[in-house]
Amino acid sequence: MTTDLGHGQGFSDPWPGDEADRFGEECGVFGITGSRDAAAFTALGLHALQHRGQEAAGIVALDDGVFRSHKALGLVGDGFSDPAIIDGLPGGSAIGHVRYATTGATMTRNIQPLFAEFVFGGLALAHNGNLTNAHALRDRLVDEGSLFQSTTDTEVLVHLLARSGGTNVLERLIRSLAEIEGAYSLVALTAKKLIGVRDPLGVRPLVLGDLDGAVVLASETCALDILGASYVRDVVPGEVIVAEGDSLQSYKPFEPAERRFCIFEYVYFARPDSVVEGKGVYEARKAIGSELAREAPAAADIVVPVPDSGVPAAIGFAEAANLSFDLGIIRNHYVGRTFIEPTDQIRHLGVKLKHNANRSALRGKRVVLVDDSIVRGTTSTKIVQMVREAGATEVHMRIASPPMTHSCFYGVDTPERSKLMAARNSVAEIGDIIGVDSLAFLSMDGLYRAVGEPGRDARRPAYCDACFTGSYPTSLTDHDAESGTLRARSLLEHAG
Ligand code: AMP
């Protein structure tokens, strides 16, 4: 659906369904200014970031003061493949977003970038991360008369911007950001400026690039590579970058804070060919595999990755253990990430749709299976069974991260705590449930060593590792102790 936003009449999306959508989401963001074909570059950048969210994509482009938007459910390659769509988004500046969301009915109005017309003009906004006080802020804003158009936490920022006062957009943005908690890497586009922001802890990534003089912002460097843009640097935690014409300004408006980049980006989320926070993700994953081999060796014949996410760690494991690496499981690439399937039923089916045992590699072998993480445990249980049925004589599972015991509230989609396999079971119990001969997880210190730290300093952890430790680096105003989740699912009832 392409929508001409003019100077800001807002989206013409219908208001479909009335059930609350989920709050938290995995996302990728992209922005460019000072180029021709900004929307085409944005579509390419989003395509490179597709792993960060596969259920919807959107682009807002700016041409001569006029904003235009196209949003589509599904993959970027499907929603933006018609050249007429990109032709309908002319202009030298654009921002885009890929996202994960849940139910079909409520999704379209939550597709980002969000757009609104303010007293200072139009502004489009795309967000990667998750706010942990959005529910509380939303209640207040609704009481004060705000009319919400979506159920995303990001929209809270739109309403704060509208009410924040201040003499210019930057001042308004900084005042609004001062009210929010949680994780955010943002790109925003006004009639004059492309703005990039990273939260003070720098939980989610955001990089700055250059494409023949055009300024590019993207969640990961793989989105620069696809364009042939050069990597300039990471946007630093707490930094606001403003590109306008030929000028590029940097502001540090927040109280300095200890950096807490998400360690799970290295474990699973970021693409292996990206460099995040100065470290190559592939190298980090291989180092994770080597650490794992040292910590938890196994008497086996071959190392087999659970593709694709387990591959770099399995290579590192095999090298360090001096075992041969074999593709004992073949992945069908034409299905999305299992975990991102929207229902439990499909998620269960998903493993079979996605992975098949390669009998010739497995038959008669003692196998070390390497995967990046166990979340619900669905994948491992099925894979182990599949590997045994294919004739493996022993199956030793090695997990390239510590047990995931807590939900992420900062933008990686994880189930509520009660559904996390490691929150309910000991390592020995998990081993029994998934049916392996032995099971080991990487230690916390091992993970920190693999990403270049001496170990985990419990007083000042260098990363956000809340999913493994429960040590959340921000306040969690919306947290509901009873359900163990952020209060979000009943949003519309609250907004009612
Ligand atoms: P599960 O079956 O729930 O244990 O899923 C574990 C698998 O999902 C692992 O192999 C990971 O590669 C993958 N995974 C881990 N975290 C996520 C996430 N937040 N989103 C999508 N996939 C994930």
Coordinates of C-alpha atoms and ligand atoms in Angstrom, one line a residue, residues 26 51 264 267-269 306-310 337-340 347 351 354-355 371-381 404 411-415 419 421, ligand 1:
E26 CA 12.8 -7.4 16.5
H51 CA 17.1 -11.2 9.3
F264 CA 22.9 -11.7 22.1
V267 CA 25.3 -14.9 19.7
Y268 CA 22.4 -15.0 17.3
F269 CA 20.8 -11.8 16.1
V306 CA 22.3 -26.6 13.4
P307 CA 22.1 -24.4 10.3
D308 CA 22.4 -21.5 9.8
S309 CA 22.7 -19.9 13.3
G310 CA 25.0 -22.7 14.7
R337 CA 13.5 -18.3 11.0
T338 CA 11.5 -21.0 12.9
F339 CA 11.1 -18.8 15.9
I340 CA 9.6 -16.0 13.9
R347 CA 6.6 -23.1 15.1
V351 CA 11.5 -27.3 12.4
K354 CA 13.3 -26.1 7.8
H355 CA 15.7 -28.8 8.6
D371 CA 23.5 -24.6 18.1
D372 CA 23.6 -20.9 19.2
S373 CA 20.9 -21.1 21.8
I374 CA 18.0 -23.0 23.3
V375 CA 14.9 -20.8 23.8
R376 CA 11.8 -22.9 24.1
G377 CA 13.6 -26.1 23.3
T378 CA 11.4 -27.0 20.4
T379 CA 14.2 -26.9 17.8
S380 CA 16.7 -29.0 19.8
T381 CA 14.2 -31.7 20.7
M404 CA 18.6 -18.4 28.5
G411 CA 13.8 -5.7 21.3
V412 CA 14.8 -9.4 20.8
D413 CA 11.6 -11.4 20.6
T414 CA 11.7 -14.0 23.4
P415 CA 8.8 -15.8 24.9
K419 CA 8.1 -20.7 28.3
M421 CA 13.3 -24.1 28.7
Ligands
AMP1 P1 13.7 -23.0 20.4 O1 13.2 -24.0 19.5 O2 12.7 -22.1 20.9 O3 14.6 -23.5 21.5 O4 14.6 -22.1 19.4 C1 15.9 -22.1 19.4 C2 16.4 -21.6 18.1 O5 15.8 -20.4 17.7 C3 17.9 -21.4 18.1 O6 18.4 -22.4 17.2 C4 18.2 -20.0 17.6 O7 18.9 -20.1 16.5 C5 16.8 -19.5 17.3 N1 16.6 -18.2 18.1 C6 17.1 -17.9 19.3 N2 16.5 -16.7 19.7 C7 15.7 -16.3 18.7 C8 14.9 -15.1 18.5 N3 14.8 -14.2 19.4 N4 14.2 -15.0 17.3 C9 14.3 -16.0 16.4 N5 15.0 -17.1 16.6 C10 15.7 -17.3 17.7

